[in-house]
Backbone as JSON, one array per atom type, in Angstrom:
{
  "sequence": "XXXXXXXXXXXXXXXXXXXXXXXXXXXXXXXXXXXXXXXXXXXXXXXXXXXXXXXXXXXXXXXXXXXXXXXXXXXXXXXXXXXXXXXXXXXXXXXXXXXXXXXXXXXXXXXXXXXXXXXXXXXXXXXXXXXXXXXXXXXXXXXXXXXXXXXXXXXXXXXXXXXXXXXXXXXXXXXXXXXXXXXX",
  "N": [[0.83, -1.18, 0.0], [0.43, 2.12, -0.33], [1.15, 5.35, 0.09], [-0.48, 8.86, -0.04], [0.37, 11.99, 0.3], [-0.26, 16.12, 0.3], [1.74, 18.65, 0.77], [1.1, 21.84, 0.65], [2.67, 22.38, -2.62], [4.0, 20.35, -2.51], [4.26, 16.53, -3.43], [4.28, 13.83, -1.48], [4.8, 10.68, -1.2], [4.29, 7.75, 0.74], [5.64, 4.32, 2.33], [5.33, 1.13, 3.39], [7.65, -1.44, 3.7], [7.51, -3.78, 1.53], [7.19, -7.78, 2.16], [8.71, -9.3, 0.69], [10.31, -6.81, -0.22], [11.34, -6.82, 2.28], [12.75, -9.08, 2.18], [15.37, -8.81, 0.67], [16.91, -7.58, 2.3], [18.17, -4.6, 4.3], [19.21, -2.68, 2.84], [18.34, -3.56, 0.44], [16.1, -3.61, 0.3], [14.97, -1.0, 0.73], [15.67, 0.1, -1.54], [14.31, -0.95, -3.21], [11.88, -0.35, -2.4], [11.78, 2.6, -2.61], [11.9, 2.14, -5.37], [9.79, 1.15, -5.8], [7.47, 3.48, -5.08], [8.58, 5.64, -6.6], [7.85, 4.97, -8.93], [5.0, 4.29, -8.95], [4.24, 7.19, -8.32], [5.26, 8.59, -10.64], [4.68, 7.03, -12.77], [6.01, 5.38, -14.03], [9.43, 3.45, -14.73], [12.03, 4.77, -12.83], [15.33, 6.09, -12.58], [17.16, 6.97, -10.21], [19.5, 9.27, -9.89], [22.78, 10.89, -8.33], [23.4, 13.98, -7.07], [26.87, 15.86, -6.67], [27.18, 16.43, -4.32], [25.51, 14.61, -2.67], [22.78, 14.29, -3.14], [19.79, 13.37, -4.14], [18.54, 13.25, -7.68], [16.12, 13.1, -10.29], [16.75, 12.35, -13.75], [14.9, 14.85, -16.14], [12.48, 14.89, -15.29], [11.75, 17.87, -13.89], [11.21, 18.31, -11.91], [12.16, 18.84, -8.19], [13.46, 15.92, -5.89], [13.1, 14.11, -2.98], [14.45, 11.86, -0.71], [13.77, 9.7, 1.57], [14.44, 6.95, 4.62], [13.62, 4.69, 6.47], [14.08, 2.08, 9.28], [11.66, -0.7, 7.65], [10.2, 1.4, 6.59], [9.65, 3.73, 3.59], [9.87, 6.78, 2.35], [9.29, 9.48, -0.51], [9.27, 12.7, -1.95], [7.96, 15.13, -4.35], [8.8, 17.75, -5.84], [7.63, 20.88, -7.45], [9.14, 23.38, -7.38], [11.84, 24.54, -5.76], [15.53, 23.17, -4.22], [14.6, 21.06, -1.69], [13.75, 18.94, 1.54], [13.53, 16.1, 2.83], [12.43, 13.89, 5.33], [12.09, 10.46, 6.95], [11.91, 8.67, 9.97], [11.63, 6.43, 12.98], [11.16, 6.0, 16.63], [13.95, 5.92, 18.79], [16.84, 4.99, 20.87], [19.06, 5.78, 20.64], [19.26, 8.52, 20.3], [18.66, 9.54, 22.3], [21.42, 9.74, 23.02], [22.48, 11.4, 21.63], [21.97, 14.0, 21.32], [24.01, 16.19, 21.86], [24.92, 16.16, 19.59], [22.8, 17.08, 17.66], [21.07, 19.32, 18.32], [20.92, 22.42, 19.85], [22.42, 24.67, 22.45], [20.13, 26.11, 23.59], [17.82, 24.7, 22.48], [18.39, 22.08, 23.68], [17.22, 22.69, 26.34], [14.8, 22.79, 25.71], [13.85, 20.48, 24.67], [12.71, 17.35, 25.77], [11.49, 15.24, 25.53], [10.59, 11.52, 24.28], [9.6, 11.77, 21.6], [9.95, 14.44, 21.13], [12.75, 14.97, 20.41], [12.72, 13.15, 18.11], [11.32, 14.38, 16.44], [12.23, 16.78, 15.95], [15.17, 15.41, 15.29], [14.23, 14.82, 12.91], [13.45, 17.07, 11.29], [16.01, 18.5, 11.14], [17.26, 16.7, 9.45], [15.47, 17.27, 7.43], [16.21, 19.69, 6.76], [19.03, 19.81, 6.21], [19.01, 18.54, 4.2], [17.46, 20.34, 2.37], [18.89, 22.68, 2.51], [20.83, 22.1, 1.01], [23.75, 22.57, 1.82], [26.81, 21.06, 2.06], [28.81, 19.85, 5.34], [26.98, 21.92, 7.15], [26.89, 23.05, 10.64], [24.76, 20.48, 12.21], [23.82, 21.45, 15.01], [24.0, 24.07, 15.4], [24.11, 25.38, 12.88], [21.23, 25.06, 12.01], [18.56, 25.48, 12.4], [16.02, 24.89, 15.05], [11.95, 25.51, 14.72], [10.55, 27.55, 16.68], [8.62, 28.0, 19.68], [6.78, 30.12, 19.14], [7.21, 30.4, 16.45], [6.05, 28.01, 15.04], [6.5, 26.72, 12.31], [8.23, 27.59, 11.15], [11.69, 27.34, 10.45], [15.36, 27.67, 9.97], [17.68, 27.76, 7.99], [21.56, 28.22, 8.47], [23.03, 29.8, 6.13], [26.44, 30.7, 4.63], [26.46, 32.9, 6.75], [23.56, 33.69, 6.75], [20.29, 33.45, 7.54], [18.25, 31.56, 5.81], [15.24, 30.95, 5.58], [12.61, 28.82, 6.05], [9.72, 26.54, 5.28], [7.97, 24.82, 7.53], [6.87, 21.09, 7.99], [5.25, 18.92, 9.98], [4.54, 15.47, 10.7], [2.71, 12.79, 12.31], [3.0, 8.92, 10.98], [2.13, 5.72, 11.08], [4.27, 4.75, 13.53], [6.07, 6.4, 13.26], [7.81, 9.55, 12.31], [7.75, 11.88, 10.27], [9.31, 14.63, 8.47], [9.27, 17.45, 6.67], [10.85, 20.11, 4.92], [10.04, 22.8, 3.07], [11.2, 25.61, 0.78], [10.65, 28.95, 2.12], [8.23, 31.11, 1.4], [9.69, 34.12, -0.17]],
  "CA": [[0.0, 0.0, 0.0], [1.31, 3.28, -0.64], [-0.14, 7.11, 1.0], [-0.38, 10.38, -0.52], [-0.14, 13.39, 1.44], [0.49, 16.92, -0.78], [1.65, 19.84, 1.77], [1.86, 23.16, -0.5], [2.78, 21.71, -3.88], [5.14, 19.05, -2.36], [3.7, 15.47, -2.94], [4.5, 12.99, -0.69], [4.34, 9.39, -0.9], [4.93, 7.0, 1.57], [5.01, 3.02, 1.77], [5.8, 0.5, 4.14], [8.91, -2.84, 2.8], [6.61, -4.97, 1.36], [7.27, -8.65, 3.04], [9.4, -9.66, -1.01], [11.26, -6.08, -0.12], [12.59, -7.16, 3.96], [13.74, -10.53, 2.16], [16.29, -8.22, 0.26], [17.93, -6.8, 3.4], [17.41, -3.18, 4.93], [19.14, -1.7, 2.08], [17.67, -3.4, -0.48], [14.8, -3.12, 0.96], [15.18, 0.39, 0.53], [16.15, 0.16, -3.16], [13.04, -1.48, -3.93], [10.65, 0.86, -2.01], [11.5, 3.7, -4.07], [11.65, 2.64, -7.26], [8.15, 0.98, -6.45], [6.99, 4.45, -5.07], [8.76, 6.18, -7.6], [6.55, 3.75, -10.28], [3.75, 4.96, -8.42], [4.6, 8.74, -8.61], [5.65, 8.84, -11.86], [4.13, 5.62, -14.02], [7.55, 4.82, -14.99], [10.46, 2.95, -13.99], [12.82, 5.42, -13.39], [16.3, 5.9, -12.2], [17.53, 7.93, -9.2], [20.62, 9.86, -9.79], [23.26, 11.53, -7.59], [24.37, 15.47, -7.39], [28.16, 15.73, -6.36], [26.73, 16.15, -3.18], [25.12, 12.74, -3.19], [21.5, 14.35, -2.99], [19.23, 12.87, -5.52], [17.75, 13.55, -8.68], [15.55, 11.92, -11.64], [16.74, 13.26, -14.6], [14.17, 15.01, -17.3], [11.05, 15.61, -14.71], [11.5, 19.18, -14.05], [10.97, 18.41, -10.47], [13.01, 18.3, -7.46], [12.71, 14.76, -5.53], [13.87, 14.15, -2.13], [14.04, 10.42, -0.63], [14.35, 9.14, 2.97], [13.95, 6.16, 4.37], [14.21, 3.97, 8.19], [13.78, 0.38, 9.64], [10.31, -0.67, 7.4], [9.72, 2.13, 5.58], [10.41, 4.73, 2.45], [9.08, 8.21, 1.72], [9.4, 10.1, -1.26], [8.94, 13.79, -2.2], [8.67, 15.24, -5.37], [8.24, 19.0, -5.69], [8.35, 21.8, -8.25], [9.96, 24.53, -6.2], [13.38, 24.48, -5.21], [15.43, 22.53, -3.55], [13.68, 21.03, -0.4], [14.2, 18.32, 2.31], [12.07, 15.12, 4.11], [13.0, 12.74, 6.66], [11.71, 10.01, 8.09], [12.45, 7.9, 11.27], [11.34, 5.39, 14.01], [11.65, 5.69, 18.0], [15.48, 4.84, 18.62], [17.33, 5.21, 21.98], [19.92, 6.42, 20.08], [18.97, 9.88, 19.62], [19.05, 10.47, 23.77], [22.55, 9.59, 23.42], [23.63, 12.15, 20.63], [21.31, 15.17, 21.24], [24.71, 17.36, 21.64], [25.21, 16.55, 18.01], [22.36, 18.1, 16.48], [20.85, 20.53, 18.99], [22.1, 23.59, 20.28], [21.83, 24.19, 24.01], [18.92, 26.46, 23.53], [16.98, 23.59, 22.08], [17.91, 20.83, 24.41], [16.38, 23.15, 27.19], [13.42, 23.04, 25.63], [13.16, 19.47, 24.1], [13.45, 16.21, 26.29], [10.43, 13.84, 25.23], [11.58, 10.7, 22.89], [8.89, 12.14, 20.52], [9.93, 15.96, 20.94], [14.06, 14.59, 19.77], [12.7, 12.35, 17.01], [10.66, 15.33, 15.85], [14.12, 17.92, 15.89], [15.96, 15.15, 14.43], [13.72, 14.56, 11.62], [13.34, 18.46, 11.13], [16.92, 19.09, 11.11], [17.86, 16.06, 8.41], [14.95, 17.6, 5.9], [16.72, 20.82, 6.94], [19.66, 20.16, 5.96], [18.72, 18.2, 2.37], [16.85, 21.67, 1.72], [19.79, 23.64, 2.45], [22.03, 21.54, 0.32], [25.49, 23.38, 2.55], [27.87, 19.93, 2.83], [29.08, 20.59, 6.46], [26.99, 22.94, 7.9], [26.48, 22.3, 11.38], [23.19, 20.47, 12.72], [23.58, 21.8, 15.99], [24.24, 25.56, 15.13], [23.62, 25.56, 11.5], [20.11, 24.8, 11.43], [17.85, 25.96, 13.47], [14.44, 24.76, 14.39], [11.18, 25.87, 14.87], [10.27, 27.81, 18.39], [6.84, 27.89, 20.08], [6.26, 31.36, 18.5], [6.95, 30.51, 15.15], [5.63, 26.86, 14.97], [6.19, 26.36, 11.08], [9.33, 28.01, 10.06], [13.15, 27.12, 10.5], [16.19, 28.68, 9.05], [19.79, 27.48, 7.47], [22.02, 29.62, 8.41], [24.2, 29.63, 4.87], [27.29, 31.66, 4.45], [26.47, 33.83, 7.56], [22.69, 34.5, 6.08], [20.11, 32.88, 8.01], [17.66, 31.27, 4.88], [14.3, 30.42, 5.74], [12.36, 27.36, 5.44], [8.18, 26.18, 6.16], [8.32, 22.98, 8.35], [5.52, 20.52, 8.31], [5.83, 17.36, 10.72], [3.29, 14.62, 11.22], [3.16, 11.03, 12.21], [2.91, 8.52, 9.78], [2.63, 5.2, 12.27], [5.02, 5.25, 14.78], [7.16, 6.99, 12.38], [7.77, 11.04, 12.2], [8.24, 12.42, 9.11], [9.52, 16.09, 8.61], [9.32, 18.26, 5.2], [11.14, 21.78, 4.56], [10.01, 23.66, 1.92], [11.5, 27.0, 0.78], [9.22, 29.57, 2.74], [7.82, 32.11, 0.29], [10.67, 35.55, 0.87]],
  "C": [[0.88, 1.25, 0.0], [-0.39, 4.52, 0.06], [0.27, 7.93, 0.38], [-0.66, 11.1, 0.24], [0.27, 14.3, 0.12], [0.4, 18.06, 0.98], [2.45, 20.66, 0.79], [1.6, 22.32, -1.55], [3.8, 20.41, -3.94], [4.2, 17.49, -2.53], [4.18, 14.3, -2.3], [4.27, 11.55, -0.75], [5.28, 8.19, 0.35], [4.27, 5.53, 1.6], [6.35, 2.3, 3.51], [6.49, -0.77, 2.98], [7.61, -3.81, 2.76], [7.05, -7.1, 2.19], [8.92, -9.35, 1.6], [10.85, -8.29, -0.29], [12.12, -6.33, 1.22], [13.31, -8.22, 3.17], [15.3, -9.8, 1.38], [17.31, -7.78, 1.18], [17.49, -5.15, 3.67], [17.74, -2.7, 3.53], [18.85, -1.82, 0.38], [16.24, -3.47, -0.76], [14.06, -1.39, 0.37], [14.95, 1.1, -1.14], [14.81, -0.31, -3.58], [11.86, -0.73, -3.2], [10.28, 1.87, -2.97], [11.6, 3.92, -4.66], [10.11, 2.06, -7.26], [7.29, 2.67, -5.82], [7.24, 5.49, -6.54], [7.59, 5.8, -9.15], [5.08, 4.41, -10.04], [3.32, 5.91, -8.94], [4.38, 9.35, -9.94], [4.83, 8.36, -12.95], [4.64, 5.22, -14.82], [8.43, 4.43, -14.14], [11.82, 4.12, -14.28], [14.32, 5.7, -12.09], [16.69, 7.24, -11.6], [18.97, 7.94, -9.84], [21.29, 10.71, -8.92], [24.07, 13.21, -7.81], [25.87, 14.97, -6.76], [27.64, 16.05, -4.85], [25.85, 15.28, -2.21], [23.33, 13.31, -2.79], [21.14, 13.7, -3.85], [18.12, 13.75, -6.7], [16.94, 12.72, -9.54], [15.98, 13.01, -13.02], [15.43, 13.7, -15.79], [12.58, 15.08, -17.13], [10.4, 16.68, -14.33], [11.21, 19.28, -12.65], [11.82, 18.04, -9.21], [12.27, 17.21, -6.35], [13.5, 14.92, -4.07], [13.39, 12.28, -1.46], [14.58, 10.35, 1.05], [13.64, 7.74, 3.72], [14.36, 5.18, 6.26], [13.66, 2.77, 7.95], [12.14, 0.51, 9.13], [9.68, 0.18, 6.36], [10.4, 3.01, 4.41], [9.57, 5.73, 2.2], [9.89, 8.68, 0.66], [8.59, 11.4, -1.31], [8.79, 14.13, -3.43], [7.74, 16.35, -5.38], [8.68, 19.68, -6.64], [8.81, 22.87, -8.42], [11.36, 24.27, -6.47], [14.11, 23.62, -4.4], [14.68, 22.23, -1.93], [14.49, 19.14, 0.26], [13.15, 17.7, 2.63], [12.95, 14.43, 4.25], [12.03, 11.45, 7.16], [12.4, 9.21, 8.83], [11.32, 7.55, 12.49], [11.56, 5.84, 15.4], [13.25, 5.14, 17.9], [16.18, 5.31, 19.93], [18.09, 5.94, 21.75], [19.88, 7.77, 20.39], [19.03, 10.57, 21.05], [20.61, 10.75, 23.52], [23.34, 10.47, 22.76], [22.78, 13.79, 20.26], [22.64, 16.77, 21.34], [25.06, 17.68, 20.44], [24.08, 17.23, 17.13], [21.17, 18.85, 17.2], [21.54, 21.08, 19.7], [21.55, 23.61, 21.81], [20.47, 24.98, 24.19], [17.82, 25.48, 23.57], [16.9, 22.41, 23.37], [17.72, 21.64, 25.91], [15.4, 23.01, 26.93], [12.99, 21.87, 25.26], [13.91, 18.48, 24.93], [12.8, 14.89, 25.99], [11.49, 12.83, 23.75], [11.09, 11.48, 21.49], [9.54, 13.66, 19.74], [11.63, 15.83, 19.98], [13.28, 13.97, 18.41], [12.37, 13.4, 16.26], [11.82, 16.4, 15.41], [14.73, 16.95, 15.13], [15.36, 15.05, 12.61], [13.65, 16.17, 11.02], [14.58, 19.26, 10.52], [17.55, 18.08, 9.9], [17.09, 16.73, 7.65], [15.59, 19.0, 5.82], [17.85, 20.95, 5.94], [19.94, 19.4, 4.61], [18.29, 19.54, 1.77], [17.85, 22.4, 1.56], [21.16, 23.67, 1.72], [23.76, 22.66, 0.47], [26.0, 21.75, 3.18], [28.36, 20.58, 4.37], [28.68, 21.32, 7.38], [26.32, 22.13, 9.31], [24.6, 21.83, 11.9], [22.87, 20.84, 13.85], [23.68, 23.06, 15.67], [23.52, 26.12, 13.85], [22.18, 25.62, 10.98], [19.47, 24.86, 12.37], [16.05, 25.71, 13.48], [13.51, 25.29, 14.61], [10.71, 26.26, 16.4], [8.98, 27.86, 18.51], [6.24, 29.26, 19.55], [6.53, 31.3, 16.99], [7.11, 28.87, 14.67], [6.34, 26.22, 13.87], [7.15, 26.75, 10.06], [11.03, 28.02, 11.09], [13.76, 27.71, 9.85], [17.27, 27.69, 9.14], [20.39, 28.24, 7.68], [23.23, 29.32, 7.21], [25.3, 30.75, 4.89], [27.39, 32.92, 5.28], [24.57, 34.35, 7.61], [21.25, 33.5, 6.38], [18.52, 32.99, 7.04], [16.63, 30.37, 5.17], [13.29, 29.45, 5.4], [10.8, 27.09, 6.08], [8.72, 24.36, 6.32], [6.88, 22.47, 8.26], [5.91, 19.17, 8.95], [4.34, 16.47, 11.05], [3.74, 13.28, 11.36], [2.62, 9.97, 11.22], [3.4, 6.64, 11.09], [3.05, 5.39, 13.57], [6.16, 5.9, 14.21], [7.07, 8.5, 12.72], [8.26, 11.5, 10.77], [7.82, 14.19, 9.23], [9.71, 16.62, 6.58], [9.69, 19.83, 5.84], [11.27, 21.63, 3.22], [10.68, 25.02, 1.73], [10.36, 27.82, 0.93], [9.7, 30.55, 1.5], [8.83, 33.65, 0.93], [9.45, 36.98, 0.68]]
}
């Protein structure tokens, strides 16, 4: 089964590893999600390509795609904007253990739930696919959404702090995060 969400003009599909795709292994698991979403999407078999910054592309759709993917599942994006960013991810213990790496101390004052981290981490990976800056940091660099402005994050690029609309929802027990380029 496959889901459509559209937030803005972004469309969204998402799919759980069919029982054929786990026998492959996680990561071909993976590989076969979203070329069958992609199939979906599209109504063609078509081939993901890499920028020099290993984001992805399809060549010759006119649309930018974005792909992410955890234990079970695969989302796809495909938008005709600018570049943009999605995430998803699972519950993982993990993420107590490495909150100095991608929040700032502002943030981890304010976020301690498993949900409220999964939600920041997923926020801050579509962050930083949108912001396509190799390197920049996820604790400093990218900044997320405060209780007064629910719905918009920033990159800070080259000193120049480049704004972004956030949308987060659950999807399972999953979180999935989308940045779009907010309208300037």
């Amino acid at each position: 089964m496959i889901d459509k969400f559209t937030i803005d003009t972004a469309e969204i599909y998402i799919t759980r590893f069919t029982p054929e795709e786990e026998a492959a292994g996680q990561i071909g698991a993976q590989r076969l999600a979203v070329a069958r979403l992609l199939l979906y999407a599209l109504g063609r078999d078509t081939a993901v390509m890499h920028r020099d910054d290993g984001s992805p592309y399809i060549d010759g759709i006119g649309r930018e795609v974005s792909i992410s993917h955890c234990k079970g599942y695969a989302v796809v994006g495909l938008y005709d904007g600018a570049r943009f960013g999605i995430d998803i991810e699972r519950p993982r213990a993990t993420l107590q253990r490495v909150t100095r790496k991608f929040l700032s101390a502002d943030e981890m004052k304010r976020l301690r739930t498993t949900e409220e981290l999964l939600r920041a981490w997923t926020i801050k990976e579509a962050l930083y696919k949108a912001a396509a800056a190799p390197g920049i940091s996820l604790a400093d660099g990218l900044v997320l959404p405060t209780p007064e402005s629910p719905h918009t994050s920033y990159a800070k690029k080259d000193g120049i702090a480049v704004p972004y609309k956030i949308s987060s929802f659950v999807y399972d027990d999953c979180i999935i995060s989308v940045a779009l380029p907010a309208a300037e």
